[in-house]
PDB file of C-alpha atoms in Angstrom:
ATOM      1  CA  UNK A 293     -13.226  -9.777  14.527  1.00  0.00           C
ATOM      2  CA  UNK A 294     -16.030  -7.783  13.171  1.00  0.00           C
ATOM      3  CA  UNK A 295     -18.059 -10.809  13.227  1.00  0.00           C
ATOM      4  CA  UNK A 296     -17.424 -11.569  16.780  1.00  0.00           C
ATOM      5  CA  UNK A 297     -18.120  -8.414  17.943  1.00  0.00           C
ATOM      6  CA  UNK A 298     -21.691  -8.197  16.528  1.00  0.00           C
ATOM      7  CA  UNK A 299     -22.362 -11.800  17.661  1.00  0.00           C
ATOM      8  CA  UNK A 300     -21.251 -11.191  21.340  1.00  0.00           C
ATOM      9  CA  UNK A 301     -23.566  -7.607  21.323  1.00  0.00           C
ATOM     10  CA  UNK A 302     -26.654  -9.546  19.850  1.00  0.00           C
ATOM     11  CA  UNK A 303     -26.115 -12.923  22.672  1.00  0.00           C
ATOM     12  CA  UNK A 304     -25.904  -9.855  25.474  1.00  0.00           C
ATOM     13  CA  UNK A 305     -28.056  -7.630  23.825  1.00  0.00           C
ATOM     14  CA  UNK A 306     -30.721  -8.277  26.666  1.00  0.00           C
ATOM     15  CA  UNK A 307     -28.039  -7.410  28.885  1.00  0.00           C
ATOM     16  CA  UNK A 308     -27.027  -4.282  27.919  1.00  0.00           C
ATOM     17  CA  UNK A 309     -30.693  -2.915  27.715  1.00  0.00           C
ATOM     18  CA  UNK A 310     -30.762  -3.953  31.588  1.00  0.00           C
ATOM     19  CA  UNK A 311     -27.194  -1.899  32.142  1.00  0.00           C
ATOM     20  CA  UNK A 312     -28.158   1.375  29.945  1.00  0.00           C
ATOM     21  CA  UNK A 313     -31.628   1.507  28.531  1.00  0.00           C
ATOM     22  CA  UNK A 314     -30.827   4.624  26.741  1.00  0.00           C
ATOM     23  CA  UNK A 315     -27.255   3.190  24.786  1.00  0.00           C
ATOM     24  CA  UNK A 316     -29.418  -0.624  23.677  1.00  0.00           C
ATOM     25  CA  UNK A 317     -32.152   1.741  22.032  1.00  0.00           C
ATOM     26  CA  UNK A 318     -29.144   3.825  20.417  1.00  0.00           C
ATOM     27  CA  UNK A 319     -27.272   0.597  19.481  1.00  0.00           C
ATOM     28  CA  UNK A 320     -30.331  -1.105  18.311  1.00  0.00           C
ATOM     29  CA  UNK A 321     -31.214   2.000  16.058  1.00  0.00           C
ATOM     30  CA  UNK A 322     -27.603   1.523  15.000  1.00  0.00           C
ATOM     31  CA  UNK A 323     -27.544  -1.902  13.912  1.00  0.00           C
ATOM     32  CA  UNK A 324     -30.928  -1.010  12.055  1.00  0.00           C
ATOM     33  CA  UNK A 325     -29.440   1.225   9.990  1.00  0.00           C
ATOM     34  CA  UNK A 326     -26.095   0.563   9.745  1.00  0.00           C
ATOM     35  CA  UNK A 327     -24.726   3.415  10.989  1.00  0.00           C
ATOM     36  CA  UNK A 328     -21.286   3.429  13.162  1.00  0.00           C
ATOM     37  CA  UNK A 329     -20.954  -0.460  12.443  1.00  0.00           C
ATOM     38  CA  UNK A 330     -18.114  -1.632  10.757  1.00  0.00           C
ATOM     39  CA  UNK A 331     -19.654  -3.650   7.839  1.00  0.00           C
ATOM     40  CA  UNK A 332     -18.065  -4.438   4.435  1.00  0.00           C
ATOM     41  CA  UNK A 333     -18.156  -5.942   1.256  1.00  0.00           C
ATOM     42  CA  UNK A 334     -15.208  -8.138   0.032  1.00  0.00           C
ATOM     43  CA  UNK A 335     -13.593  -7.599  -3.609  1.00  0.00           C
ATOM     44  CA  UNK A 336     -10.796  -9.355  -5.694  1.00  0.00           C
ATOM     45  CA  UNK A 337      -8.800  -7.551  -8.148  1.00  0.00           C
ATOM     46  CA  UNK A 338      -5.914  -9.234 -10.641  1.00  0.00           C
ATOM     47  CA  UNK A 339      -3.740  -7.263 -12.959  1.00  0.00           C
ATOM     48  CA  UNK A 340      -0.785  -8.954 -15.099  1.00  0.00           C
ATOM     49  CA  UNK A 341       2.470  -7.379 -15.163  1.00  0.00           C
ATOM     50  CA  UNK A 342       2.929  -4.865 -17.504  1.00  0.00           C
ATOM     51  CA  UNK A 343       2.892  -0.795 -17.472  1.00  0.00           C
ATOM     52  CA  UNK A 344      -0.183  -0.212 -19.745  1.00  0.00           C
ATOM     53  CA  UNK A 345      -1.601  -2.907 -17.324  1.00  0.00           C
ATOM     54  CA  UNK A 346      -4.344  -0.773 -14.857  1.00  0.00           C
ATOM     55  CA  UNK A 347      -5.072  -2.147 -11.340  1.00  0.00           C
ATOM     56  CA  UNK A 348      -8.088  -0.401 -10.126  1.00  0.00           C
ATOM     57  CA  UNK A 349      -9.861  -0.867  -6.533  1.00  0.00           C
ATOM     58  CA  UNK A 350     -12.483   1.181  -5.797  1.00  0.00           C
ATOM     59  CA  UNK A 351     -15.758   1.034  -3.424  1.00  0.00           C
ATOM     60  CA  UNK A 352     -18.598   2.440  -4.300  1.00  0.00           C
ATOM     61  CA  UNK A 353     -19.916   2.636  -0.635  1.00  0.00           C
ATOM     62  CA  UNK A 354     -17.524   2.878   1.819  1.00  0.00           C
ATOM     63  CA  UNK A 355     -13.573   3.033   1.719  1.00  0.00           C
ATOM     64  CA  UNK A 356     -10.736   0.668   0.941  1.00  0.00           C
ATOM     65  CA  UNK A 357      -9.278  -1.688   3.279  1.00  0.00           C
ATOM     66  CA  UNK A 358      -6.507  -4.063   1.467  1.00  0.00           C
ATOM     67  CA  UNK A 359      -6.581  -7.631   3.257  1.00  0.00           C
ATOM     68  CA  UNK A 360      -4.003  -9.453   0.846  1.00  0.00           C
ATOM     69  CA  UNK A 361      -1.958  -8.888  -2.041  1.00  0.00           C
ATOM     70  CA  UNK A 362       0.248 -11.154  -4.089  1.00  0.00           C
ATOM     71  CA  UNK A 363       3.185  -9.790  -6.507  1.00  0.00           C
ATOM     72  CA  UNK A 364       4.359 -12.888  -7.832  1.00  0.00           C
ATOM     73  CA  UNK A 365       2.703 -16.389  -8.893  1.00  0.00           C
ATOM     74  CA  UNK A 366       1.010 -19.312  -7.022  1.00  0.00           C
ATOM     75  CA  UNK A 367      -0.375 -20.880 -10.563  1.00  0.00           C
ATOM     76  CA  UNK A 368      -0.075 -22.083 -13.584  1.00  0.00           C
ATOM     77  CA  UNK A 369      -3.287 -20.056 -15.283  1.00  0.00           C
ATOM     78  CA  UNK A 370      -3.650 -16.720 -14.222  1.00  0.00           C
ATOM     79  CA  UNK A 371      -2.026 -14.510 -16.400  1.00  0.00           C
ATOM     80  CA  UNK A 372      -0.715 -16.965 -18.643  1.00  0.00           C
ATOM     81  CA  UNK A 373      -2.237 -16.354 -22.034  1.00  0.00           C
ATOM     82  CA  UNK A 374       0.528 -16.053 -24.777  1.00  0.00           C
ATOM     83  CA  UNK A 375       2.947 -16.794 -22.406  1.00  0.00           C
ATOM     84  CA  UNK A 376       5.578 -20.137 -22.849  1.00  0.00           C
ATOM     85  CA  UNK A 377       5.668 -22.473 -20.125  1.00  0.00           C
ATOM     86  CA  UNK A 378       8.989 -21.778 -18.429  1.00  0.00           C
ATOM     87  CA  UNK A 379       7.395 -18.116 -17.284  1.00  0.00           C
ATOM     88  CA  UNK A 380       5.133 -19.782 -15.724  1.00  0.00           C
ATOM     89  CA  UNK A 381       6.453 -22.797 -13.792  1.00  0.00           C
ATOM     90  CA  UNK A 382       7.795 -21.202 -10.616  1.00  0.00           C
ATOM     91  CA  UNK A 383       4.048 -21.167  -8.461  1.00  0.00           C
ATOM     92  CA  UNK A 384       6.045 -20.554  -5.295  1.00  0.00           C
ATOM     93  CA  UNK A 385       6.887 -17.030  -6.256  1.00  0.00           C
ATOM     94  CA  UNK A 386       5.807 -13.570  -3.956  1.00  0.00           C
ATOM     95  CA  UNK A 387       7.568 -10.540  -3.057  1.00  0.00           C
ATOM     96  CA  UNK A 388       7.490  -8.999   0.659  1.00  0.00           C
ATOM     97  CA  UNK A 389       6.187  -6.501   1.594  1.00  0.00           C
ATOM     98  CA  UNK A 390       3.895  -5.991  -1.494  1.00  0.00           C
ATOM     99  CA  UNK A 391       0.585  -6.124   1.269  1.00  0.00           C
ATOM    100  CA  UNK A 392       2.703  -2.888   3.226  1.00  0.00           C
ATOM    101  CA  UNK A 393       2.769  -1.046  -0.277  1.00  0.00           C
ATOM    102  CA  UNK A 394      -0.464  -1.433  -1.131  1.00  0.00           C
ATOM    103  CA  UNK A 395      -2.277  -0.637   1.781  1.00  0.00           C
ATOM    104  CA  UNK A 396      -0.117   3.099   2.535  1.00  0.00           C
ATOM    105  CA  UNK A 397      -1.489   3.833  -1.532  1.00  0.00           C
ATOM    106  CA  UNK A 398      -5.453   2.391  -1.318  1.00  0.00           C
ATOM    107  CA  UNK A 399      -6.513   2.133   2.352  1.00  0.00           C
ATOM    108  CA  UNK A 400      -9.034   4.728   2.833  1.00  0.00           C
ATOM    109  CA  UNK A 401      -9.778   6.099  -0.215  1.00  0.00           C
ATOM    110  CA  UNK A 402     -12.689   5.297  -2.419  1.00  0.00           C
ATOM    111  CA  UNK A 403     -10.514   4.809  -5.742  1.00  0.00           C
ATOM    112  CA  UNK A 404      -7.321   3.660  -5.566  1.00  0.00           C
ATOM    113  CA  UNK A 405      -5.811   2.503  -9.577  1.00  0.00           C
ATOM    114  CA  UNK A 406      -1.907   2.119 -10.094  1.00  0.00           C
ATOM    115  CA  UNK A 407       0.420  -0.755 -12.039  1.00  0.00           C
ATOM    116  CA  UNK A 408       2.778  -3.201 -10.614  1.00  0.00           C
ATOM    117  CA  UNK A 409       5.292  -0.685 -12.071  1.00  0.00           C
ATOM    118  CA  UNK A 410       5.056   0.257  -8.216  1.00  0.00           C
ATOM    119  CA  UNK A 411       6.386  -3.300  -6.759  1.00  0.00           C
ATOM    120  CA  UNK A 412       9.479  -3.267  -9.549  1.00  0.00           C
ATOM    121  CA  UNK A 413      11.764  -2.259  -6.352  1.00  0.00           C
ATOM    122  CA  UNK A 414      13.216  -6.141  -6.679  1.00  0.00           C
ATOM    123  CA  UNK A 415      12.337  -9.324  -8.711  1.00  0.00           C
ATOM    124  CA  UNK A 416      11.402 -11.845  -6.559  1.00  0.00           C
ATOM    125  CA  UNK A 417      11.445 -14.888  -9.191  1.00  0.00           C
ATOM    126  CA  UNK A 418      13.331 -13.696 -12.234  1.00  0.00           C
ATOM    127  CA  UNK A 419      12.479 -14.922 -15.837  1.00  0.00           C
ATOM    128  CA  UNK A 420       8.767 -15.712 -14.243  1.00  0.00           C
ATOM    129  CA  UNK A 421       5.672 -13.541 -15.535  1.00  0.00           C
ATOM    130  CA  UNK A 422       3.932 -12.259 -12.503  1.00  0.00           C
ATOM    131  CA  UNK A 423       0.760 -10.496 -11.823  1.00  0.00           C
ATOM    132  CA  UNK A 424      -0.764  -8.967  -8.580  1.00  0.00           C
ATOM    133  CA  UNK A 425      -3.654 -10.064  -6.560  1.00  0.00           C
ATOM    134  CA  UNK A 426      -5.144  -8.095  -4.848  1.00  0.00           C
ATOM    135  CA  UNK A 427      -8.210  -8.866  -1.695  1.00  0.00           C
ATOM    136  CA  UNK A 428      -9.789  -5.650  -0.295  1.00  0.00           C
ATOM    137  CA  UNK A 429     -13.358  -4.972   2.024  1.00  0.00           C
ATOM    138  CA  UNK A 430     -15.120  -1.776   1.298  1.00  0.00           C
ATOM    139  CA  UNK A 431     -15.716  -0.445   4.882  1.00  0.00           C
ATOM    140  CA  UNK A 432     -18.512   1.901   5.830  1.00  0.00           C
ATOM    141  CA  UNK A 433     -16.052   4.546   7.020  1.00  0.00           C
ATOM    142  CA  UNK A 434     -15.800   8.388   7.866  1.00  0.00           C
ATOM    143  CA  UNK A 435     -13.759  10.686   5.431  1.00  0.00           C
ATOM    144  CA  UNK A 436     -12.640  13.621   7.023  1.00  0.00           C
ATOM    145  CA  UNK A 437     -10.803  17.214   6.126  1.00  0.00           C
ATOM    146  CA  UNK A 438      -9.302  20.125   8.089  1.00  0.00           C
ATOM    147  CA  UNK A 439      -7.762  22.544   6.485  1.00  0.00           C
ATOM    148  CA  UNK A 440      -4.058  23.464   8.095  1.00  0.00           C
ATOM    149  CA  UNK A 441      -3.829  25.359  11.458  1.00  0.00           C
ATOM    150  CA  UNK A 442      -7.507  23.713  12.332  1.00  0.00           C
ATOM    151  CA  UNK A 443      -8.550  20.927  14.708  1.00  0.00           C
ATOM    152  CA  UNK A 444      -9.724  17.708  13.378  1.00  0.00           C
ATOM    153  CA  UNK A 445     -12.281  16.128  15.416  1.00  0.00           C
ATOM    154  CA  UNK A 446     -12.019  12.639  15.335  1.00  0.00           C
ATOM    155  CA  UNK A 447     -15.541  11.127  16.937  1.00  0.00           C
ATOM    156  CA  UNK A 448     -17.648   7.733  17.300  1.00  0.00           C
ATOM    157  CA  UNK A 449     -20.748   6.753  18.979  1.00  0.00           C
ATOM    158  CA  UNK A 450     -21.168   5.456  22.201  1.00  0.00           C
ATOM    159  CA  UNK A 451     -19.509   2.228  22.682  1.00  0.00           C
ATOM    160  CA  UNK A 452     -17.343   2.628  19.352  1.00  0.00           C
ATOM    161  CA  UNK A 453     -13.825   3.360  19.171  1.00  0.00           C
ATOM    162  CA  UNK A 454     -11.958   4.928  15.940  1.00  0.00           C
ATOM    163  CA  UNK A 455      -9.590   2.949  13.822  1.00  0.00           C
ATOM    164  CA  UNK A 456      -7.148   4.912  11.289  1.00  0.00           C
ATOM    165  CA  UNK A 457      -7.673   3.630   7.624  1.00  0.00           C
ATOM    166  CA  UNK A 458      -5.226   6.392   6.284  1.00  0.00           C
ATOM    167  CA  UNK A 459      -4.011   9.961   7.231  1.00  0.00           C
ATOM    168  CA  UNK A 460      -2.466  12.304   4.784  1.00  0.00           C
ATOM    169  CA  UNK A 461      -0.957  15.876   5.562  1.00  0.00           C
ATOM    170  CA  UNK A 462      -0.736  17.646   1.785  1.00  0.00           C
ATOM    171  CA  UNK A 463      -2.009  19.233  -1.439  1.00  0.00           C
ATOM    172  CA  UNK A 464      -3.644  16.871  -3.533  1.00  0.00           C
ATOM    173  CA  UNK A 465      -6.130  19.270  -5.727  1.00  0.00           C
ATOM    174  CA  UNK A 466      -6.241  22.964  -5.893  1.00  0.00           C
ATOM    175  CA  UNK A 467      -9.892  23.229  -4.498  1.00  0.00           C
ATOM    176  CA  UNK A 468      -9.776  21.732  -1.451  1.00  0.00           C
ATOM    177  CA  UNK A 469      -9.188  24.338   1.669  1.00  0.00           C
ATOM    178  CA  UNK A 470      -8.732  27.107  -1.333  1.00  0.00           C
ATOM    179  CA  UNK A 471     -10.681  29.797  -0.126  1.00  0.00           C
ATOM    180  CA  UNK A 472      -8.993  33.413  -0.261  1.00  0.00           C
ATOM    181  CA  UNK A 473      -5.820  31.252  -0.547  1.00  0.00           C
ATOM    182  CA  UNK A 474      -3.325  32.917  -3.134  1.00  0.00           C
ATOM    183  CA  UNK A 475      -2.640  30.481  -6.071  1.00  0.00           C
ATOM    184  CA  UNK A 476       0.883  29.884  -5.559  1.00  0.00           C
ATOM    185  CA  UNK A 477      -0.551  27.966  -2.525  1.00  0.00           C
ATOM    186  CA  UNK A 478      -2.567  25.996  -4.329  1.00  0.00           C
ATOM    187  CA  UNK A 479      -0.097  25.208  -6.919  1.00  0.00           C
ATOM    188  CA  UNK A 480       1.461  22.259  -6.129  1.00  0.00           C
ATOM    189  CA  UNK A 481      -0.766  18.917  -5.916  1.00  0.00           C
ATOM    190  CA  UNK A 482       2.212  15.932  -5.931  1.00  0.00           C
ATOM    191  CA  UNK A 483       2.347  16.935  -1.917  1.00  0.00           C
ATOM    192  CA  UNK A 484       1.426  13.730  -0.349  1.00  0.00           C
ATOM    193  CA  UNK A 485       2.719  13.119   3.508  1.00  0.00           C
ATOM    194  CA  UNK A 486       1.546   9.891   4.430  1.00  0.00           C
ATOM    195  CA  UNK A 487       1.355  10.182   8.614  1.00  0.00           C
ATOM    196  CA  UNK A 488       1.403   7.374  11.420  1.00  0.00           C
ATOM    197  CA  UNK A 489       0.901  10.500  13.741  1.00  0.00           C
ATOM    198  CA  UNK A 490      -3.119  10.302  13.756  1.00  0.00           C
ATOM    199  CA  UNK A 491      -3.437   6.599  14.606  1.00  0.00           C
ATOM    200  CA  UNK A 492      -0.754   6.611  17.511  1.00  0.00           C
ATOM    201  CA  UNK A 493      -2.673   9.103  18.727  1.00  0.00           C
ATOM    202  CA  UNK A 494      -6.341   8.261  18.493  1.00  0.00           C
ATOM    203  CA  UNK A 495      -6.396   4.506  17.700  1.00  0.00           C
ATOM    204  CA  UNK A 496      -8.670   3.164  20.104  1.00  0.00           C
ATOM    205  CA  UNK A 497     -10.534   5.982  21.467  1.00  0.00           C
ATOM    206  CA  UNK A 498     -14.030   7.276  21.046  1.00  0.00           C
ATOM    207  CA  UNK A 499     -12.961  10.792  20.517  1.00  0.00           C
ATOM    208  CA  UNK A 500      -9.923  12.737  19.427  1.00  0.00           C
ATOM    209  CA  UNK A 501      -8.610  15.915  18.334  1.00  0.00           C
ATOM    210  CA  UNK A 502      -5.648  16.898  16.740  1.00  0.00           C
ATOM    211  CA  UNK A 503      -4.260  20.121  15.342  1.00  0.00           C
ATOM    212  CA  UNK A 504      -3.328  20.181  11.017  1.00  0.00           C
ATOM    213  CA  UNK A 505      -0.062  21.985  11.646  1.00  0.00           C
ATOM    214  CA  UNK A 506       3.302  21.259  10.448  1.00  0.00           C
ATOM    215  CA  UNK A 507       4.076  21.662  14.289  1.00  0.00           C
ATOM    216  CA  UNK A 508       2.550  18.261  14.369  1.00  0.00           C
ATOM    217  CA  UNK A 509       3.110  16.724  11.118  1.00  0.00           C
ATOM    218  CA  UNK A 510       6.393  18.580  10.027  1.00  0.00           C
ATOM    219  CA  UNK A 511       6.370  20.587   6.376  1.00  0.00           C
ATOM    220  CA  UNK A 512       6.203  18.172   3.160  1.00  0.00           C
ATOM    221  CA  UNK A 513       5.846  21.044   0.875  1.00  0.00           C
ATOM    222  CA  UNK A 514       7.086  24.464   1.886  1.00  0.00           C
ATOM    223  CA  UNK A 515       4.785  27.896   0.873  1.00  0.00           C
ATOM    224  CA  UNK A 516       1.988  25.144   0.182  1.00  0.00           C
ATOM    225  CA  UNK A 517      -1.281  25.645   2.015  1.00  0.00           C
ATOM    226  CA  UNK A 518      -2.353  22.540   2.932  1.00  0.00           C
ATOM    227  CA  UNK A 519      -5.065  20.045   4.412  1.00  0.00           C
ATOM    228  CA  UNK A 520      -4.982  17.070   6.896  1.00  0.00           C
ATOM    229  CA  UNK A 521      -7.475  14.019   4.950  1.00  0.00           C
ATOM    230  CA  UNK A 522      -8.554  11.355   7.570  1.00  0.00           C
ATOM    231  CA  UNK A 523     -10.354   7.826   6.729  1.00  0.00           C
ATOM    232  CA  UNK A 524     -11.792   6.492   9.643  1.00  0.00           C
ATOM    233  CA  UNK A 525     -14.118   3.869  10.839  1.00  0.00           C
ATOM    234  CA  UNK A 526     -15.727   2.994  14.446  1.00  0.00           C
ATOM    235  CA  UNK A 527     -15.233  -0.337  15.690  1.00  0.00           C
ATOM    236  CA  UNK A 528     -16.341  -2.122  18.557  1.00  0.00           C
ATOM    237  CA  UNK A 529     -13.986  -2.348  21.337  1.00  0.00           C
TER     238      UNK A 529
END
């Protein structure tokens, strides 16, 4: 989609300087230097089962967006060293859902590491050994923090619109949005909201603001100050 989008803008590139001399030269100084587009790097990432077993996706320009993952099997050699045959017969073998769980951990974030421990909800081929696979793009993206009772400003360029990675109303650190904040405030760090709230609301637009309040986002952690993190990138329309 990406693709298309930059193909279409170079065919009618002519075009648009004819339209709005000003927004080509802007665009063109865009494309240039890559800023605002929505380019990306694609990585692969495999981890057998097992909890000592470390997945680990991380981008080191840009933020996470998972494409795929696999929980299960689909051959007969990946993760099959020291293993006897009958683990690993069953190649038709995935869990749902596992793409849903690892996108709400990783999208957005820069590092993202964690075991299948994670997907051991169900088994979805007993007596098989599985492993996950996981397919992400490292997206030039915007990483944004307001501290609670301020206004985020969500904003792209001309002719982009913002797409939600991830929002999270929390604590995950005691430094971020400390200042002349009393320490039992600061205390607790496991305070992780994950919120639909900021993409239903500015999905698709080129600007957007919205208040880091529990008003908005109700109260995950009670007498905890705490901070709304947006990952964002600007797409084409």
């Amino acid at each position: 989609m990406v693709f298309l989008c930059l193909t279409l803008t170079l065919l009618f590139l002519n075009t648009l300087y004819a339209c709005s001399n000003m927004f080509a030269q802007k665009f063109s100084a865009q494309m240039s230097s890559g800023i605002g587009m929505t380019s990306f790097s694609t990585q692969r990432t495999i981890a057998c089962d097992g909890s000592d077993n470390v997945q680990r996706l991380s981008c080191e320009d840009g933020l996470i967006s998972v494409q795929e993952a696999l929980y299960g099997r689909k051959d007969r050699e990946i993760c099959s060293e020291d293993r006897p045959a009958y683990q690993l017969t069953n190649t038709d073998c995935s869990q749902v859902g596992t793409l849903d769980v690892i996108k709400r951990r990783c999208d957005g974030k820069k590092v993202c590491e964690f075991n299948t421990q994670i997907l051991h909800t169900s088994d979805p081929c007993f007596g098989t050994f599985k492993y996950l696979d996981t397919t992400y793009n490292c997206v030039h993206g915007i990483h944004s923090i307001t501290c609670e009772h301020s206004l985020a400003i969500l904003k792209c360029d001309q002719g982009l619109v913002i797409h939600v990675q991830s929002a999270n109303y929390g604590r995950h650190d005691q430094t971020t949005c400390s200042f002349n904040r009393p320490p039992p405030q600061l205390q607790n760090v496991r305070c992780s909201h994950p919120i639909n709230k900021v993409a239903e609301s500015c999905n698709g637009k080129n600007s957007c603001i919205i208040k880091a309040s529990n008003s908005v986002f109700g109260d995950p952690c009670y007498g905890t100050f705490k901070y709304l993190e947006v990952s964002y990138t600007c797409d084409c329309k």
